[in-house]
Amino acid sequence: MFLLKRRLKENDLLHHSGEADDRHVMGQIQVAADQLKGIIEQMKLAAHSLDETSSSSKESTVGLTAHLKKQ
């Protein structure tokens, strides 16, 4: 009887430990997902900034070309 109770306690501890591990893993997954969302937002901002720089460069090139044609 003692061995049966001891085994039940050991199984119970393993079960609770597994639940804690699952929660820890889920927490890590949530953190990784949040980090990826942040990276995506940064990439969107960088793409927008690059687009603005590209538009500005195009305008400068057109202006320089027009100026050179006048000469």
PDB file of C-alpha atoms in Angstrom:
ATOM      1  CA  MET A   1       0.000   0.000   0.000  1.00  0.00           C
ATOM      2  CA  PHE A   2       2.819   2.363   0.870  1.00  0.00           C
ATOM      3  CA  LEU A   3       4.492   1.767  -2.520  1.00  0.00           C
ATOM      4  CA  LEU A   4       1.220   2.449  -4.349  1.00  0.00           C
ATOM      5  CA  LYS A   5       0.745   5.771  -2.528  1.00  0.00           C
ATOM      6  CA  ARG A   6       4.340   6.720  -3.205  1.00  0.00           C
ATOM      7  CA  ARG A   7       3.945   5.943  -6.905  1.00  0.00           C
ATOM      8  CA  LEU A   8       0.772   7.983  -7.075  1.00  0.00           C
ATOM      9  CA  LYS A   9       2.573  10.936  -5.477  1.00  0.00           C
ATOM     10  CA  GLU A  10       5.466  10.610  -7.943  1.00  0.00           C
ATOM     11  CA  ASN A  11       3.071  10.514 -10.896  1.00  0.00           C
ATOM     12  CA  ASP A  12       1.251  13.514  -9.487  1.00  0.00           C
ATOM     13  CA  LEU A  13       4.511  15.465  -9.193  1.00  0.00           C
ATOM     14  CA  LEU A  14       5.498  14.572 -12.740  1.00  0.00           C
ATOM     15  CA  HIS A  15       2.097  15.671 -14.014  1.00  0.00           C
ATOM     16  CA  HIS A  16       2.325  19.047 -12.258  1.00  0.00           C
ATOM     17  CA  SER A  17       5.897  19.510 -13.462  1.00  0.00           C
ATOM     18  CA  GLY A  18       4.740  18.862 -17.041  1.00  0.00           C
ATOM     19  CA  GLU A  19       2.032  21.496 -16.681  1.00  0.00           C
ATOM     20  CA  ALA A  20       4.586  24.010 -15.434  1.00  0.00           C
ATOM     21  CA  ASP A  21       6.842  23.203 -18.382  1.00  0.00           C
ATOM     22  CA  ASP A  22       3.898  23.646 -20.772  1.00  0.00           C
ATOM     23  CA  ARG A  23       3.086  27.050 -19.285  1.00  0.00           C
ATOM     24  CA  HIS A  24       6.741  28.065 -19.520  1.00  0.00           C
ATOM     25  CA  VAL A  25       6.899  27.025 -23.177  1.00  0.00           C
ATOM     26  CA  MET A  26       3.638  28.847 -23.932  1.00  0.00           C
ATOM     27  CA  GLY A  27       5.046  31.950 -22.264  1.00  0.00           C
ATOM     28  CA  GLN A  28       8.181  31.738 -24.394  1.00  0.00           C
ATOM     29  CA  ILE A  29       6.064  31.341 -27.526  1.00  0.00           C
ATOM     30  CA  GLN A  30       4.024  34.405 -26.584  1.00  0.00           C
ATOM     31  CA  VAL A  31       7.191  36.450 -26.013  1.00  0.00           C
ATOM     32  CA  ALA A  32       8.576  35.340 -29.388  1.00  0.00           C
ATOM     33  CA  ALA A  33       5.289  36.245 -31.110  1.00  0.00           C
ATOM     34  CA  ASP A  34       5.333  39.706 -29.500  1.00  0.00           C
ATOM     35  CA  GLN A  35       8.936  40.210 -30.588  1.00  0.00           C
ATOM     36  CA  LEU A  36       8.047  39.229 -34.165  1.00  0.00           C
ATOM     37  CA  LYS A  37       5.186  41.730 -34.146  1.00  0.00           C
ATOM     38  CA  GLY A  38       7.649  44.422 -33.076  1.00  0.00           C
ATOM     39  CA  ILE A  39      10.088  43.432 -35.822  1.00  0.00           C
ATOM     40  CA  ILE A  40       7.320  43.559 -38.423  1.00  0.00           C
ATOM     41  CA  GLU A  41       6.335  47.038 -37.264  1.00  0.00           C
ATOM     42  CA  GLN A  42       9.968  48.195 -37.466  1.00  0.00           C
ATOM     43  CA  MET A  43      10.251  46.771 -40.984  1.00  0.00           C
ATOM     44  CA  LYS A  44       7.097  48.619 -42.043  1.00  0.00           C
ATOM     45  CA  LEU A  45       8.529  51.878 -40.704  1.00  0.00           C
ATOM     46  CA  ALA A  46      11.866  51.246 -42.437  1.00  0.00           C
ATOM     47  CA  ALA A  47      10.093  50.469 -45.734  1.00  0.00           C
ATOM     48  CA  HIS A  48       8.082  53.674 -45.459  1.00  0.00           C
ATOM     49  CA  SER A  49      11.227  55.702 -44.728  1.00  0.00           C
ATOM     50  CA  LEU A  50      13.041  54.068 -47.640  1.00  0.00           C
ATOM     51  CA  ASP A  51      10.122  54.857 -49.930  1.00  0.00           C
ATOM     52  CA  GLU A  52      10.246  58.516 -48.887  1.00  0.00           C
ATOM     53  CA  THR A  53      14.014  58.617 -49.476  1.00  0.00           C
ATOM     54  CA  SER A  54      13.548  56.985 -52.867  1.00  0.00           C
ATOM     55  CA  SER A  55      10.886  59.510 -53.867  1.00  0.00           C
ATOM     56  CA  SER A  56      13.132  62.367 -52.755  1.00  0.00           C
ATOM     57  CA  SER A  57      16.043  60.930 -54.729  1.00  0.00           C
ATOM     58  CA  LYS A  58      13.866  60.630 -57.838  1.00  0.00           C
ATOM     59  CA  GLU A  59      12.774  64.251 -57.497  1.00  0.00           C
ATOM     60  CA  SER A  60      16.383  65.390 -57.085  1.00  0.00           C
ATOM     61  CA  THR A  61      17.441  63.383 -60.131  1.00  0.00           C
ATOM     62  CA  VAL A  62      14.629  64.837 -62.242  1.00  0.00           C
ATOM     63  CA  GLY A  63      15.552  68.353 -61.076  1.00  0.00           C
ATOM     64  CA  LEU A  64      19.242  67.812 -61.825  1.00  0.00           C
ATOM     65  CA  THR A  65      18.453  66.372 -65.256  1.00  0.00           C
ATOM     66  CA  ALA A  66      16.195  69.334 -66.060  1.00  0.00           C
ATOM     67  CA  HIS A  67      18.903  71.741 -64.903  1.00  0.00           C
ATOM     68  CA  LEU A  68      21.528  70.034 -67.066  1.00  0.00           C
ATOM     69  CA  LYS A  69      19.256  70.140 -70.116  1.00  0.00           C
ATOM     70  CA  LYS A  70      18.875  73.918 -69.700  1.00  0.00           C
ATOM     71  CA  GLN A  71      22.626  74.428 -70.018  1.00  0.00           C
TER      72      GLN A  71
END
